[in-house]
């Protein structure tokens, strides 16, 4: 039968004091297993993450509108920024030779699918684009396939079973994916370091040792 795991903190005995510091001795009776529980690292709140993201992306064009559209659509604002950057370079009046419109270069049929009558209006364009990206994420999951479908159409991705062999799409996908990852890294909140353990272990018997126990 496996010996129960016991908290190490209850078994540490202070044996010396020097100011605010103390040494502790671990007594291991009968071959029992012990786990040392380290202090938990401070957790970053969702509010802190959102604030860091706003600060990181706040100087980009249309940042407030992109954040609002992304939140409403259930996607990361970094993804919408990356798409807009590649599609129109943040030009709300952009019109492609194929008829794609606005910041996220929506085709008129795609804009109508999401209830947008004027795709040159930034807020409406971004809202429809965010919802379209959300639907593609739900359909394909993989970011490369999502971006391929945004550029070449979902039908082309299904037809070829992956990134279509179009030169434009093959160039588009890594460009947007790279921008997306770079923006996420810019908005990343560093994890705080793990606090030091409050214990210093000392054994007077060289035969005593700590053994790793399963979770």
Short mmCIF file of C-alpha atoms in Angstrom, two decimals:
data_model
loop_
_atom_site.label_atom_id
_atom_site.label_comp_id
_atom_site.label_asym_id
_atom_site.label_seq_id
_atom_site.Cartn_x
_atom_site.Cartn_y
_atom_site.Cartn_z
CA UNK A 1 0.00 0.00 0.00
CA UNK A 2 1.35 3.48 -0.90
CA UNK A 3 2.29 5.61 2.07
CA UNK A 4 0.06 8.75 2.20
CA UNK A 5 1.69 11.99 1.11
CA UNK A 6 1.94 14.43 3.98
CA UNK A 7 2.56 18.14 3.94
CA UNK A 8 6.19 18.91 4.54
CA UNK A 9 5.32 22.15 6.28
CA UNK A 10 3.86 20.25 9.22
CA UNK A 11 7.06 18.23 9.65
CA UNK A 12 9.67 20.93 9.64
CA UNK A 13 11.10 21.61 13.05
CA UNK A 14 12.94 24.84 13.89
CA UNK A 15 16.28 24.04 15.49
CA UNK A 16 18.15 27.34 15.39
CA UNK A 17 17.33 31.01 15.17
CA UNK A 18 19.44 33.91 14.01
CA UNK A 19 17.45 37.11 13.83
CA UNK A 20 14.54 36.53 11.43
CA UNK A 21 16.07 33.42 9.82
CA UNK A 22 15.69 29.82 10.95
CA UNK A 23 17.00 26.40 10.03
CA UNK A 24 14.64 23.46 9.89
CA UNK A 25 15.29 19.76 10.28
CA UNK A 26 13.18 17.19 8.41
CA UNK A 27 12.57 13.92 10.25
CA UNK A 28 11.63 11.01 7.94
CA UNK A 29 9.97 8.23 9.96
CA UNK A 30 9.52 4.75 8.50
CA UNK A 31 10.30 5.57 4.88
CA UNK A 32 7.27 7.84 4.43
CA UNK A 33 7.11 10.02 1.31
CA UNK A 34 6.85 13.78 1.57
CA UNK A 35 6.14 16.53 -0.90
CA UNK A 36 7.61 20.01 -0.54
CA UNK A 37 4.96 22.57 -1.38
CA UNK A 38 6.51 25.71 -2.81
CA UNK A 39 4.73 29.07 -2.43
CA UNK A 40 2.37 29.79 -5.30
CA UNK A 41 3.38 32.38 -7.85
CA UNK A 42 1.24 35.55 -7.81
CA UNK A 43 -1.49 35.31 -10.42
CA UNK A 44 -2.10 37.89 -13.14
CA UNK A 45 -5.72 39.01 -13.28
CA UNK A 46 -7.72 39.28 -16.48
CA UNK A 47 -8.05 43.02 -15.86
CA UNK A 48 -4.25 43.33 -15.74
CA UNK A 49 -3.94 41.40 -19.00
CA UNK A 50 -6.51 43.63 -20.72
CA UNK A 51 -4.77 46.76 -19.48
CA UNK A 52 -1.39 45.52 -20.73
CA UNK A 53 -2.97 44.75 -24.10
CA UNK A 54 -4.50 48.23 -24.34
CA UNK A 55 -1.14 49.81 -23.56
CA UNK A 56 0.66 47.62 -26.09
CA UNK A 57 -1.83 48.13 -28.92
CA UNK A 58 -3.15 51.56 -28.02
CA UNK A 59 -0.96 53.50 -30.44
CA UNK A 60 -2.04 51.46 -33.46
CA UNK A 61 -4.70 52.99 -35.73
CA UNK A 62 -8.34 52.26 -34.86
CA UNK A 63 -7.21 50.51 -31.68
CA UNK A 64 -10.37 51.24 -29.67
CA UNK A 65 -12.69 50.17 -32.48
CA UNK A 66 -10.68 47.04 -33.18
CA UNK A 67 -10.69 46.11 -29.49
CA UNK A 68 -14.48 46.58 -29.32
CA UNK A 69 -15.10 44.59 -32.50
CA UNK A 70 -12.76 41.80 -31.41
CA UNK A 71 -14.38 41.50 -28.00
CA UNK A 72 -17.87 41.44 -29.53
CA UNK A 73 -16.78 38.83 -32.07
CA UNK A 74 -14.97 36.64 -29.56
CA UNK A 75 -11.49 36.90 -31.07
CA UNK A 76 -8.18 38.41 -30.00
CA UNK A 77 -7.65 42.03 -31.06
CA UNK A 78 -4.12 41.08 -32.15
CA UNK A 79 -5.60 38.85 -34.84
CA UNK A 80 -7.90 41.55 -36.16
CA UNK A 81 -5.05 44.07 -36.13
CA UNK A 82 -2.88 41.66 -38.11
CA UNK A 83 -5.58 41.12 -40.72
CA UNK A 84 -6.33 44.83 -41.10
CA UNK A 85 -2.63 45.64 -41.32
CA UNK A 86 -2.18 43.17 -44.19
CA UNK A 87 -5.45 43.87 -45.96
CA UNK A 88 -5.57 47.66 -46.11
CA UNK A 89 -2.68 49.05 -44.03
CA UNK A 90 -5.44 50.63 -41.89
CA UNK A 91 -6.97 52.52 -44.82
CA UNK A 92 -10.77 52.62 -44.24
CA UNK A 93 -11.42 53.74 -47.84
CA UNK A 94 -9.41 50.98 -49.50
CA UNK A 95 -11.04 49.20 -52.42
CA UNK A 96 -9.31 46.29 -54.15
CA UNK A 97 -9.47 45.49 -57.88
CA UNK A 98 -11.66 42.52 -56.94
CA UNK A 99 -14.11 44.74 -55.06
CA UNK A 100 -13.02 44.06 -51.46
CA UNK A 101 -13.85 47.00 -49.23
CA UNK A 102 -12.58 48.87 -46.23
CA UNK A 103 -10.24 48.19 -43.37
CA UNK A 104 -10.52 44.39 -43.45
CA UNK A 105 -11.19 44.22 -47.21
CA UNK A 106 -14.57 42.51 -47.00
CA UNK A 107 -16.16 41.26 -50.17
CA UNK A 108 -19.68 42.70 -50.56
CA UNK A 109 -21.22 39.21 -50.26
CA UNK A 110 -19.36 38.58 -46.98
CA UNK A 111 -20.39 41.99 -45.64
CA UNK A 112 -24.06 41.26 -46.44
CA UNK A 113 -23.79 37.86 -44.74
CA UNK A 114 -23.02 39.71 -41.50
CA UNK A 115 -25.64 42.40 -41.96
CA UNK A 116 -23.32 45.18 -43.15
CA UNK A 117 -24.67 47.45 -45.88
CA UNK A 118 -21.74 49.88 -45.99
CA UNK A 119 -18.42 48.06 -45.63
CA UNK A 120 -16.52 51.35 -45.82
CA UNK A 121 -17.76 52.32 -42.37
CA UNK A 122 -14.92 51.30 -40.03
CA UNK A 123 -17.02 50.09 -37.10
CA UNK A 124 -19.29 47.97 -39.30
CA UNK A 125 -16.39 46.64 -41.35
CA UNK A 126 -14.46 45.60 -38.25
CA UNK A 127 -17.51 44.05 -36.61
CA UNK A 128 -18.24 41.89 -39.66
CA UNK A 129 -14.60 40.92 -40.07
CA UNK A 130 -14.31 39.86 -36.41
CA UNK A 131 -17.44 37.70 -36.69
CA UNK A 132 -16.18 36.20 -39.94
CA UNK A 133 -12.84 35.33 -38.32
CA UNK A 134 -14.67 33.81 -35.36
CA UNK A 135 -16.70 31.59 -37.70
CA UNK A 136 -13.54 30.53 -39.53
CA UNK A 137 -11.85 29.72 -36.24
CA UNK A 138 -14.84 27.57 -35.29
CA UNK A 139 -14.75 25.83 -38.67
CA UNK A 140 -11.01 25.26 -39.07
CA UNK A 141 -9.35 25.84 -35.68
CA UNK A 142 -5.84 26.09 -37.10
CA UNK A 143 -4.71 29.71 -37.60
CA UNK A 144 -3.02 28.98 -40.94
CA UNK A 145 -6.23 27.49 -42.31
CA UNK A 146 -8.26 30.38 -40.91
CA UNK A 147 -6.06 32.93 -42.65
CA UNK A 148 -6.07 30.86 -45.84
CA UNK A 149 -9.87 30.82 -45.79
CA UNK A 150 -10.00 34.56 -45.13
CA UNK A 151 -7.77 35.20 -48.14
CA UNK A 152 -8.84 32.54 -50.63
CA UNK A 153 -12.21 31.42 -49.30
CA UNK A 154 -13.28 28.52 -47.14
CA UNK A 155 -14.17 26.51 -50.25
CA UNK A 156 -10.60 26.62 -51.51
CA UNK A 157 -9.26 25.39 -48.17
CA UNK A 158 -11.69 22.47 -48.18
CA UNK A 159 -10.95 21.70 -51.83
CA UNK A 160 -7.20 21.40 -51.27
CA UNK A 161 -7.39 20.05 -47.75
CA UNK A 162 -5.12 22.80 -46.42
CA UNK A 163 -3.47 26.02 -47.55
CA UNK A 164 -4.41 26.44 -51.24
CA UNK A 165 -1.51 26.46 -53.73
CA UNK A 166 -2.06 30.10 -54.65
CA UNK A 167 1.00 32.35 -54.59
CA UNK A 168 -0.96 35.18 -52.99
CA UNK A 169 -2.31 32.96 -50.22
CA UNK A 170 1.04 31.28 -49.60
CA UNK A 171 2.57 34.73 -49.06
CA UNK A 172 -0.40 36.10 -47.11
CA UNK A 173 -0.62 33.40 -44.43
CA UNK A 174 2.90 33.69 -42.93
CA UNK A 175 2.80 37.47 -43.20
CA UNK A 176 -0.39 37.80 -41.17
CA UNK A 177 0.47 34.96 -38.79
CA UNK A 178 3.84 36.55 -38.08
CA UNK A 179 2.27 39.91 -37.37
CA UNK A 180 -0.31 38.27 -35.14
CA UNK A 181 2.34 36.50 -33.07
CA UNK A 182 4.47 39.65 -32.83
CA UNK A 183 1.52 41.66 -31.52
CA UNK A 184 0.66 38.97 -28.99
CA UNK A 185 4.24 38.98 -27.77
CA UNK A 186 4.15 42.77 -27.48
CA UNK A 187 1.01 42.58 -25.34
CA UNK A 188 2.25 39.69 -23.20
CA UNK A 189 2.39 40.17 -19.45
CA UNK A 190 5.53 38.59 -17.92
CA UNK A 191 4.76 35.97 -15.33
CA UNK A 192 5.95 37.10 -11.89
CA UNK A 193 8.79 35.04 -10.44
CA UNK A 194 8.05 32.30 -7.95
CA UNK A 195 8.64 33.53 -4.40
CA UNK A 196 11.57 31.87 -2.63
CA UNK A 197 10.76 29.00 -0.31
CA UNK A 198 10.57 30.07 3.34
CA UNK A 199 12.39 26.87 4.35
CA UNK A 200 16.03 25.89 4.47
CA UNK A 201 16.43 22.14 4.87
CA UNK A 202 19.23 20.56 6.87
CA UNK A 203 19.80 16.90 7.62
CA UNK A 204 22.22 15.61 10.23
CA UNK A 205 21.95 12.13 8.73
CA UNK A 206 23.37 11.67 5.22
CA UNK A 207 21.04 8.68 4.70
CA UNK A 208 17.98 10.90 4.82
CA UNK A 209 16.80 12.11 1.45
CA UNK A 210 13.75 13.60 -0.22
CA UNK A 211 12.01 11.48 -2.86
CA UNK A 212 9.71 12.73 -5.60
CA UNK A 213 6.12 11.63 -5.16
CA UNK A 214 3.43 11.40 -7.86
CA UNK A 215 0.80 14.11 -8.10
#
